[in-house]
XYZ file of C-alpha atoms in Angstrom:
662
model
C 24.622 37.504 -34.139
C 24.393 38.346 -37.819
C 22.494 36.768 -40.675
C 24.133 33.350 -40.170
C 23.446 33.105 -36.426
C 22.366 29.558 -35.546
C 22.699 29.589 -31.761
C 19.922 28.881 -29.251
C 20.996 31.647 -26.823
C 20.563 35.279 -27.869
C 21.215 38.692 -26.389
C 18.501 39.419 -23.823
C 16.357 42.431 -24.836
C 16.225 45.254 -22.317
C 19.368 43.933 -20.651
C 20.443 45.698 -17.433
C 23.668 44.260 -15.923
C 23.206 46.040 -12.578
C 19.692 44.675 -12.218
C 20.899 41.134 -13.028
C 23.792 41.471 -10.569
C 21.397 42.522 -7.825
C 19.024 39.650 -8.624
C 21.873 37.111 -8.483
C 23.147 38.571 -5.212
C 19.652 38.277 -3.732
C 19.361 34.674 -5.016
C 22.545 33.713 -3.160
C 21.999 35.813 -0.014
C 21.203 34.161 3.288
C 20.601 30.463 3.937
C 20.396 28.390 0.752
C 20.131 29.778 -2.761
C 17.403 30.354 -5.320
C 18.753 28.037 -8.018
C 15.732 28.628 -10.250
C 16.437 32.361 -10.369
C 20.145 31.766 -11.027
C 19.599 29.398 -13.943
C 16.838 31.556 -15.396
C 19.036 34.671 -15.522
C 22.222 33.002 -16.736
C 20.612 30.901 -19.487
C 18.650 33.906 -20.752
C 21.728 36.083 -21.305
C 24.407 35.831 -23.982
C 27.998 35.248 -22.895
C 28.844 38.862 -23.648
C 26.045 39.988 -21.350
C 27.169 37.554 -18.644
C 30.611 39.199 -18.648
C 28.944 42.574 -18.073
C 26.981 41.073 -15.166
C 30.260 39.787 -13.659
C 31.746 43.276 -13.894
C 28.662 44.917 -12.380
C 28.612 42.335 -9.577
C 32.207 43.153 -8.641
C 31.538 46.901 -8.846
C 28.403 46.687 -6.693
C 29.522 44.129 -4.078
C 33.313 43.903 -4.359
C 32.990 40.149 -4.869
C 33.760 37.743 -7.683
C 30.506 36.350 -9.092
C 32.041 33.063 -10.264
C 33.562 32.457 -6.804
C 30.168 33.086 -5.188
C 28.442 30.731 -7.613
C 31.015 28.015 -6.904
C 30.374 28.449 -3.188
C 26.574 28.314 -3.468
C 26.167 25.584 -6.065
C 27.382 22.001 -6.250
C 27.983 19.115 -8.618
C 27.036 19.066 -12.273
C 24.778 22.104 -11.943
C 27.715 24.122 -10.594
C 30.043 22.992 -13.429
C 27.414 23.912 -16.002
C 26.624 27.364 -14.577
C 30.294 28.250 -13.996
C 31.099 27.092 -17.546
C 28.467 29.470 -18.905
C 29.922 32.342 -16.879
C 33.417 32.038 -18.376
C 34.277 33.648 -21.739
C 34.325 30.853 -24.391
C 38.103 30.854 -24.852
C 38.681 30.650 -21.083
C 36.136 27.848 -20.841
C 38.066 25.900 -23.505
C 41.343 26.696 -21.743
C 39.970 25.307 -18.462
C 38.775 22.123 -20.182
C 42.176 21.533 -21.765
C 44.026 22.300 -18.540
C 41.866 19.718 -16.740
C 42.408 17.223 -19.588
C 46.210 17.300 -19.264
C 46.552 17.818 -15.511
C 47.356 15.034 -13.095
C 47.841 11.380 -13.936
C 46.617 10.403 -17.381
C 45.255 12.532 -20.185
C 41.679 13.025 -21.406
C 42.512 12.591 -25.092
C 38.838 12.724 -26.103
C 38.531 16.235 -24.674
C 41.697 17.394 -26.484
C 40.460 15.867 -29.735
C 36.988 17.397 -29.466
C 38.201 20.942 -28.814
C 41.225 21.117 -31.118
C 39.537 19.312 -34.039
C 36.483 21.564 -34.048
C 37.601 25.132 -33.364
C 38.104 27.821 -36.011
C 41.390 29.663 -36.514
C 40.105 32.638 -34.549
C 38.833 30.456 -31.701
C 42.209 28.677 -31.589
C 44.125 31.954 -31.320
C 41.814 33.135 -28.525
C 42.230 29.797 -26.726
C 46.049 30.044 -26.774
C 45.900 33.615 -25.433
C 43.352 32.696 -22.730
C 45.439 29.722 -21.577
C 48.497 31.947 -21.288
C 46.522 34.573 -19.369
C 44.774 32.139 -17.018
C 47.662 29.793 -16.202
C 50.789 31.767 -17.190
C 51.858 28.762 -19.234
C 52.340 28.040 -22.918
C 49.605 25.727 -24.211
C 51.755 24.275 -26.984
C 54.514 23.406 -24.510
C 52.002 21.774 -22.153
C 50.510 19.648 -24.932
C 53.985 18.599 -26.079
C 54.773 17.632 -22.488
C 51.647 15.493 -22.168
C 51.295 13.796 -25.583
C 53.568 12.096 -28.097
C 54.048 10.836 -31.641
C 51.870 11.697 -34.608
C 48.966 12.474 -32.276
C 51.056 15.229 -30.718
C 52.192 16.551 -34.113
C 48.616 16.861 -35.412
C 47.449 18.575 -32.207
C 50.258 21.127 -32.569
C 49.400 21.747 -36.234
C 45.744 22.352 -35.308
C 46.781 24.559 -32.401
C 48.500 26.975 -34.781
C 45.094 28.084 -36.151
C 46.484 28.473 -39.664
C 43.941 26.468 -41.672
C 43.396 28.087 -45.065
C 40.107 30.026 -45.118
C 39.717 30.899 -48.806
C 36.641 29.064 -50.088
C 37.600 29.381 -53.781
C 38.784 25.889 -54.671
C 41.461 24.920 -57.192
C 40.490 21.688 -58.907
C 44.121 20.986 -59.788
C 45.140 21.173 -56.124
C 42.195 18.942 -55.174
C 43.448 16.276 -57.581
C 47.011 16.645 -56.325
C 45.952 16.259 -52.680
C 43.878 13.180 -53.521
C 46.897 11.636 -55.223
C 49.217 12.569 -52.343
C 46.848 11.047 -49.739
C 46.407 7.914 -51.847
C 50.157 7.488 -52.268
C 50.762 8.234 -48.576
C 48.361 5.504 -47.493
C 46.808 2.938 -49.789
C 49.718 2.745 -52.266
C 52.492 2.781 -49.698
C 54.015 0.018 -47.605
C 53.439 1.610 -44.236
C 51.951 5.093 -44.028
C 53.348 8.568 -44.634
C 51.573 10.172 -41.676
C 53.182 13.554 -42.360
C 51.230 13.887 -45.606
C 47.937 13.211 -43.823
C 48.868 15.735 -41.118
C 49.841 18.439 -43.616
C 46.765 18.174 -45.860
C 44.096 17.572 -43.202
C 45.629 20.128 -40.856
C 46.054 23.020 -43.272
C 43.668 22.960 -46.223
C 40.384 24.893 -46.148
C 37.151 23.108 -45.279
C 35.606 23.622 -48.692
C 38.754 22.335 -50.384
C 38.864 19.240 -48.179
C 35.191 18.421 -48.797
C 35.991 18.213 -52.513
C 39.149 16.230 -51.757
C 37.027 13.710 -49.836
C 34.533 13.471 -52.728
C 37.299 12.952 -55.290
C 39.111 10.496 -53.018
C 36.006 8.305 -52.965
C 35.736 8.425 -56.765
C 39.441 7.679 -57.254
C 39.921 4.918 -54.684
C 36.421 3.530 -54.332
C 36.475 4.029 -50.559
C 35.757 6.996 -48.280
C 38.688 8.801 -46.679
C 37.463 7.564 -43.271
C 38.012 3.943 -44.348
C 41.589 4.704 -45.388
C 42.274 6.491 -42.093
C 40.966 3.490 -40.136
C 43.071 1.141 -42.239
C 46.284 3.173 -42.169
C 46.323 4.911 -38.767
C 45.733 3.739 -35.200
C 45.110 4.768 -31.613
C 44.504 8.371 -30.576
C 46.012 9.622 -33.836
C 43.366 7.710 -35.794
C 40.590 9.085 -33.542
C 41.902 12.622 -33.964
C 42.073 12.400 -37.763
C 38.565 10.924 -37.942
C 37.302 13.790 -35.760
C 38.967 16.310 -38.084
C 37.299 14.695 -41.114
C 33.904 14.732 -39.375
C 34.266 18.410 -38.479
C 35.318 19.213 -42.054
C 32.241 17.456 -43.387
C 29.885 18.957 -40.783
C 30.849 20.360 -37.386
C 27.212 20.276 -36.152
C 26.926 16.603 -37.137
C 30.136 15.838 -35.241
C 28.712 17.424 -32.088
C 25.318 15.750 -32.555
C 27.124 12.405 -32.579
C 29.206 13.351 -29.514
C 26.061 14.350 -27.613
C 24.254 11.132 -28.496
C 27.191 8.999 -27.342
C 27.427 11.047 -24.122
C 23.871 10.038 -23.192
C 23.261 6.615 -24.703
C 23.525 3.440 -22.662
C 24.082 3.277 -18.917
C 25.355 6.444 -17.297
C 25.901 9.889 -18.759
C 29.224 11.471 -19.718
C 28.319 14.743 -18.046
C 31.630 16.495 -18.706
C 31.165 15.998 -22.456
C 27.501 16.966 -22.297
C 28.260 20.169 -20.344
C 31.220 21.129 -22.534
C 29.284 20.822 -25.790
C 26.062 22.460 -24.597
C 28.030 25.413 -23.211
C 30.397 25.846 -26.161
C 27.830 25.471 -28.976
C 24.840 27.292 -27.450
C 25.713 30.544 -29.213
C 27.210 29.038 -32.365
C 25.276 26.206 -34.018
C 22.929 24.575 -31.492
C 19.978 24.840 -33.894
C 21.907 22.920 -36.554
C 23.028 20.321 -34.006
C 19.401 19.860 -32.915
C 18.154 19.352 -36.472
C 20.880 16.854 -37.342
C 20.370 15.031 -34.024
C 16.659 14.609 -34.723
C 17.255 13.336 -38.242
C 20.085 10.987 -37.354
C 18.734 9.466 -34.154
C 14.968 9.811 -34.684
C 14.513 11.611 -31.385
C 15.037 15.185 -30.323
C 18.073 16.325 -28.360
C 15.617 17.972 -25.961
C 13.796 14.690 -25.205
C 17.049 12.761 -24.726
C 18.392 15.363 -22.274
C 15.029 15.344 -20.481
C 15.111 11.572 -20.054
C 18.784 11.369 -19.112
C 19.268 14.169 -16.552
C 17.427 15.677 -13.601
C 16.893 18.703 -11.363
C 18.223 22.180 -12.037
C 20.978 20.583 -14.130
C 18.308 19.255 -16.499
C 16.417 22.559 -16.558
C 19.583 24.470 -17.457
C 20.521 22.064 -20.252
C 17.000 22.246 -21.697
C 17.199 26.044 -21.677
C 20.477 25.842 -23.606
C 18.882 23.395 -26.033
C 16.376 26.109 -26.898
C 13.449 23.975 -28.010
C 12.051 20.512 -28.627
C 12.302 19.303 -32.226
C 9.633 16.679 -31.526
C 7.114 19.467 -30.981
C 4.714 20.311 -33.836
C 6.260 22.461 -36.532
C 9.809 22.122 -35.153
C 11.103 19.336 -37.347
C 11.192 18.733 -41.088
C 11.139 15.092 -42.210
C 14.022 13.080 -43.531
C 12.660 13.269 -47.074
C 13.827 16.891 -47.221
C 17.290 16.263 -45.753
C 19.163 15.646 -48.986
C 17.905 18.859 -50.540
C 18.467 20.776 -47.307
C 22.075 19.639 -47.017
C 22.700 20.331 -50.688
C 21.610 23.946 -50.264
C 23.535 24.225 -46.987
C 26.744 23.207 -48.748
C 26.101 25.311 -51.839
C 25.473 28.344 -49.643
C 29.134 28.376 -48.734
C 30.737 26.789 -51.758
C 32.567 28.773 -54.387
C 34.284 26.316 -56.708
C 36.897 27.827 -59.003
C 35.434 28.062 -62.516
C 37.683 26.953 -65.334
C 37.370 27.106 -69.088
C 39.000 24.723 -71.521
C 40.247 27.492 -73.796
C 42.996 29.690 -72.400
C 45.211 32.395 -73.932
C 47.850 30.786 -76.140
C 51.435 31.071 -74.970
C 53.843 32.925 -77.284
C 50.841 34.363 -79.106
C 51.743 35.994 -82.440
C 48.756 37.647 -84.162
C 50.835 38.355 -87.314
C 51.742 34.692 -87.752
C 48.154 33.586 -87.056
C 46.704 36.087 -89.530
C 49.125 34.920 -92.245
C 48.420 31.244 -91.509
C 44.658 31.831 -91.770
C 45.047 33.754 -95.018
C 47.120 30.917 -96.443
C 44.547 28.346 -95.277
C 41.795 30.138 -97.240
C 43.779 31.268 -100.310
C 43.556 29.463 -103.627
C 41.625 26.355 -104.447
C 40.188 24.514 -101.452
C 40.329 25.369 -97.760
C 42.605 24.052 -95.018
C 39.938 23.555 -92.349
C 42.365 21.833 -89.978
C 44.551 24.952 -89.725
C 41.507 27.185 -89.183
C 40.176 24.910 -86.448
C 43.575 24.558 -84.788
C 44.236 28.302 -84.596
C 40.783 29.525 -83.619
C 40.019 26.868 -81.001
C 43.385 27.365 -79.289
C 43.240 31.134 -78.898
C 41.279 33.127 -76.321
C 38.540 35.439 -77.560
C 40.692 38.480 -76.817
C 43.468 36.977 -78.966
C 40.987 36.232 -81.762
C 39.990 39.918 -81.812
C 43.654 40.844 -82.223
C 43.914 38.391 -85.124
C 40.870 40.019 -86.785
C 42.463 43.445 -86.492
C 45.847 42.211 -87.736
C 44.198 40.385 -90.652
C 42.525 43.604 -91.772
C 45.737 45.630 -91.325
C 47.824 43.176 -93.343
C 45.426 42.174 -96.088
C 42.743 44.872 -96.155
C 40.157 42.107 -95.806
C 37.546 41.195 -93.195
C 38.453 37.857 -91.598
C 34.817 37.079 -90.719
C 33.710 37.610 -94.302
C 36.507 35.393 -95.614
C 35.644 32.627 -93.158
C 31.968 32.812 -94.183
C 32.901 32.318 -97.815
C 35.238 29.394 -97.135
C 33.404 27.241 -94.585
C 29.738 26.331 -94.163
C 27.152 24.526 -92.093
C 27.676 23.618 -88.438
C 31.422 24.275 -88.626
C 30.799 27.807 -89.911
C 28.349 28.570 -87.103
C 30.848 27.302 -84.538
C 33.942 29.064 -85.920
C 32.130 32.364 -86.592
C 30.630 32.218 -83.121
C 34.092 31.844 -81.619
C 35.302 34.840 -83.613
C 32.631 37.181 -82.198
C 33.082 39.019 -78.865
C 30.973 37.128 -76.265
C 28.378 39.882 -75.731
C 27.838 40.296 -79.474
C 27.558 36.513 -79.860
C 24.878 36.333 -77.153
C 23.079 39.316 -78.676
C 23.023 37.532 -82.031
C 21.686 34.324 -80.454
C 18.884 36.304 -78.772
C 18.083 38.060 -82.068
C 17.885 34.738 -83.903
C 15.673 33.303 -81.158
C 13.125 36.084 -81.713
C 13.219 36.692 -85.458
C 10.926 35.104 -88.027
C 7.886 32.962 -87.326
C 7.922 31.419 -83.884
C 10.239 32.061 -80.949
C 13.012 29.880 -79.557
C 12.009 30.282 -75.915
C 14.620 27.769 -74.739
C 17.450 29.884 -76.132
C 16.035 33.033 -74.514
C 15.769 31.272 -71.162
C 19.209 29.665 -71.365
C 21.000 32.953 -72.004
C 19.040 35.366 -69.815
C 18.719 33.011 -66.828
C 22.434 32.215 -66.605
C 24.378 35.389 -67.378
C 25.847 37.662 -64.719
C 24.823 41.308 -64.350
C 27.990 42.427 -66.144
C 27.357 39.980 -68.990
C 23.707 41.076 -69.317
C 24.675 44.748 -69.468
C 27.285 44.018 -72.130
C 24.660 42.081 -74.128
C 22.282 45.060 -73.945
C 24.957 47.383 -75.319
C 25.903 44.910 -78.061
C 22.254 44.389 -79.033
C 21.666 48.130 -79.307
C 24.861 48.602 -81.310
C 24.247 45.725 -83.715
C 20.473 45.968 -84.231
C 19.634 49.599 -83.346
C 16.907 48.463 -80.998
C 16.862 47.836 -77.273
C 16.806 44.235 -76.086
C 13.856 45.048 -73.834
C 11.811 46.324 -76.795
C 12.657 43.212 -78.778
C 11.572 40.927 -75.920
C 8.372 42.949 -75.407
C 7.488 42.584 -79.072
C 8.090 38.851 -79.230
C 6.803 37.469 -75.922
C 3.828 37.990 -73.651
C 2.359 37.600 -70.165
C 4.385 36.505 -67.153
C 7.042 34.977 -69.387
C 7.711 38.392 -70.908
C 7.862 40.008 -67.468
C 10.382 37.416 -66.284
C 12.634 37.876 -69.317
C 12.521 41.666 -69.093
C 13.360 41.526 -65.404
C 16.353 39.290 -66.142
C 17.395 41.463 -69.088
C 17.815 44.543 -66.885
C 20.945 43.014 -65.328
C 20.052 44.449 -61.934
C 20.179 41.302 -59.801
C 21.438 42.046 -56.261
C 25.060 41.058 -55.815
C 25.486 40.904 -52.026
C 25.619 37.876 -49.774
C 22.813 36.176 -47.951
C 20.569 37.723 -45.302
C 18.995 35.037 -43.148
C 16.062 37.100 -41.874
C 15.246 38.315 -45.387
C 15.700 34.772 -46.730
C 13.085 33.504 -44.295
C 10.709 36.263 -45.344
C 11.320 35.483 -49.016
C 10.792 31.758 -48.446
C 7.594 32.495 -46.542
C 6.457 34.794 -49.339
C 6.619 32.060 -51.968
C 5.480 29.320 -49.591
C 2.311 31.179 -48.510
C 0.681 31.441 -51.939
C -2.344 29.100 -52.073
C -2.101 26.249 -54.550
C -4.058 27.089 -57.684
C -3.524 30.859 -57.405
C -1.172 30.772 -60.398
C -1.008 34.519 -61.083
C -0.093 35.424 -57.521
C 2.379 32.531 -57.301
C 4.182 33.504 -60.496
C 4.391 37.153 -59.449
C 5.830 36.298 -56.039
C 8.391 33.914 -57.512
C 9.411 36.489 -60.110
C 10.022 39.291 -57.600
C 12.392 37.014 -55.655
C 14.018 34.695 -58.228
C 14.777 37.477 -60.711
C 16.193 40.036 -58.287
C 17.961 38.374 -55.344
C 21.665 37.469 -55.388
C 22.733 33.863 -55.967
C 24.112 33.361 -52.408
C 20.905 34.797 -50.962
C 18.701 32.602 -53.172
C 20.554 29.499 -52.015
C 19.590 30.390 -48.464
C 15.988 31.135 -49.543
C 15.766 27.665 -51.116
C 17.068 26.082 -47.919
C 14.567 27.945 -45.761
C 11.805 27.008 -48.227
C 12.615 23.328 -47.688
C 12.402 23.757 -43.938
C 9.000 25.457 -44.192
C 7.367 23.215 -46.796
C 9.393 19.954 -46.845
C 9.714 20.430 -50.623
C 12.544 21.566 -52.832
C 11.606 24.808 -54.584
C 12.161 23.201 -57.994
C 9.584 20.522 -57.169
C 7.040 23.202 -56.264
C 7.656 25.144 -59.481
C 7.204 22.036 -61.611
C 4.046 21.064 -59.715
C 2.333 24.467 -59.650
C 3.388 26.067 -62.960
C 3.522 25.205 -66.621
C 4.936 26.215 -69.979
C 7.622 28.849 -70.520
C 7.125 30.399 -67.073
C 7.866 27.072 -65.413
C 10.896 26.487 -67.669
C 12.290 29.960 -66.927
C 11.972 29.591 -63.151
C 13.437 26.070 -63.204
C 16.400 27.352 -65.231
C 17.028 30.112 -62.678
C 16.853 27.662 -59.773
C 19.164 25.164 -61.476
C 21.607 27.919 -62.389
C 21.657 29.158 -58.796
C 22.156 25.622 -57.544
C 24.920 24.568 -59.940
C 25.414 26.423 -63.205
C 27.905 23.943 -64.732
C 25.445 21.104 -64.039
C 22.670 23.109 -65.713
C 24.762 23.383 -68.890
C 25.849 19.734 -68.654
C 22.152 18.744 -68.695
C 21.502 21.015 -71.687
C 24.420 19.496 -73.592
C 23.291 15.955 -72.804
C 19.750 16.667 -73.990
C 21.072 18.283 -77.177
C 22.763 15.000 -78.138
C 20.537 12.240 -76.751
C 17.983 10.395 -78.847
C 17.557 10.607 -82.608
C 19.100 13.700 -84.146
C 21.281 16.387 -82.616
C 20.341 19.913 -81.575
C 23.442 21.469 -83.153
C 22.349 25.032 -82.341
C 22.214 24.408 -78.588
C 25.388 22.329 -78.706
C 27.237 25.089 -80.577
C 25.871 27.904 -78.421
C 26.972 26.293 -75.143
C 30.371 25.139 -76.387
C 31.126 28.630 -77.707
C 29.780 30.619 -74.760
C 31.217 28.467 -71.942
C 34.591 27.480 -73.421
C 36.464 30.231 -71.566
C 34.254 30.328 -68.466
C 33.417 26.926 -67.008
C 33.535 24.217 -69.676
C 36.014 22.216 -67.617
C 33.527 22.270 -64.717
C 30.728 21.310 -67.122
C 32.806 18.339 -68.286
C 33.206 17.148 -64.694
C 29.466 17.441 -63.991
C 28.666 15.659 -67.277
C 30.746 12.572 -66.539
C 29.558 12.419 -62.922
C 25.883 12.520 -63.859
C 25.835 10.530 -67.101
C 28.737 8.082 -66.609
C 30.229 9.083 -69.931
C 32.515 11.923 -70.843
C 31.404 14.943 -72.834
C 34.197 14.040 -75.266
C 32.636 10.597 -75.812
C 29.141 12.048 -76.247
C 30.336 14.541 -78.872
C 32.364 11.872 -80.632
C 29.336 9.598 -80.844
C 26.939 12.292 -82.045
C 28.803 14.521 -84.525
C 31.223 14.058 -87.397
C 33.720 15.682 -89.732
C 35.292 19.075 -89.153
C 32.452 20.087 -86.802
C 33.444 17.126 -84.606
C 37.127 18.132 -84.703
C 36.340 21.695 -83.676
C 34.025 20.622 -80.840
C 36.584 18.162 -79.471
C 39.253 20.869 -79.598
C 36.975 23.140 -77.532
C 36.155 20.270 -75.171
C 39.824 20.250 -74.270
C 40.328 16.617 -73.396
C 38.890 13.262 -72.451
C 37.827 12.728 -68.818
């Protein structure tokens, strides 16, 4: 029950297994049983604690607690209580055994369990089945199912889904193409390809595959599955897709269908309420309320009765229709965005990579030749410098000096000018020294370029910030903090100095702390600008990115507003711009830079300084990601935007850095 715990049942404080065992024995002693006492104890203990009670019961009375409960209780209430008393894996094993025993098979039960469990849960299930029934689960499923449905169940049963949440964009594109060719583009369907990809890839990877599939084919993956597959196999694959997108949403839908209309599918209701009560019941409740405009609690209350109802309501853990329990649908999009970003780590890719067969001697000679004599061969300069990594460029600088006794930077300055010179010279500088120079330029002379200060300091990692500090000190014999202090003032200065220390926490999220942080910034009265800015600064400038994503999510739940909306509403000027930049960078750094690039080229005139600074600084980090965000948001490629807004050799160099047309 760590920071990410989203269950409705918790460990009971002051737990005493002997005391609980005695109370249960008393409740079942004599004529009749005290069902109220039984349900109260069992629904107030975690499964781990229930196992300790079982052990204590056997030690104290020499009897099996589950057997006694079965004897004393009946019907749905008995199934529910006994389900709670089994360890989760054994509960799943029992459900599957029942689903494949006798005449006919409960395919819906098999689908629900095997489509939704994690690798670890799957391994525990297989072991529990073997222990409980002395049979091999895989062999039993093979004996009771057939065809592609059977094959997918067996793949899922292996519990070998990839778990790395760093996503390769190239593999995403390949999987999209493979699924498209296996279904839409093929006469008939290559089911094996669907089984392999949907059964093995990580959840985060598959979410991006589904997004790209929609963009590529114009239809969601679910539509293709319905069109290409059929029967139980189709239902299984749709369940897998739903669980990939959102396991809590899948279970919210299953619960709603179990209770809607005439009659209640009690087996489904019991199975889900038992299995999810210590995992994600709070998420299921929230999604249920949003999707069906009624709380799970109220639907259970209206659809069940007696001790069975009371037990289910205890497992539910609360009524989302009650005051303060539910946040309105207006906040759902932002909430889900932060929920996804809290777990997402997309692989960052630059457009400039180390050149293969790199030869610094040949490059140095080619550059010397391009600048020697009358005129300058700009094309050669652009071609070499934009197709080498920064580390390779530093080797070329050293080789150039060794061969010719000349400084390459000085020669380039004398041969090229204007926007092209700023771009090429920027590429030739080590990244930290380039950023240091951009900060120096932003603060020197009359006036300050606050946007440049914000852009750099709000988006760099701790390691990058520390390197910038060293470079600034080395190049200008003054600390970056002193320079910022001299050129800015008030809260804006405090924010920049805090960012410039490079001491942002680097751990993961902490849910309890995130709630406190969200409460801290949500509690400040509107109009108390000084207090509000101070509170935001202490959190936005110091907490880790993963933690801040969780803070933003909790903030939405408390206030029904996205944190960016609140900043824009309550603050102004450079302070507002700095905080918004931090939030946007935490949310999606490539999108932040895509927006900056778009704004630098839209309208009359071009902000060449911003355009150059971003293209230089991000070319080896995430410019490929920036390109993808640019085309998705603005329906035009970055390549097209640059082509339409710049010209000459500057245009050639920018397009070379851009790395291609989307």
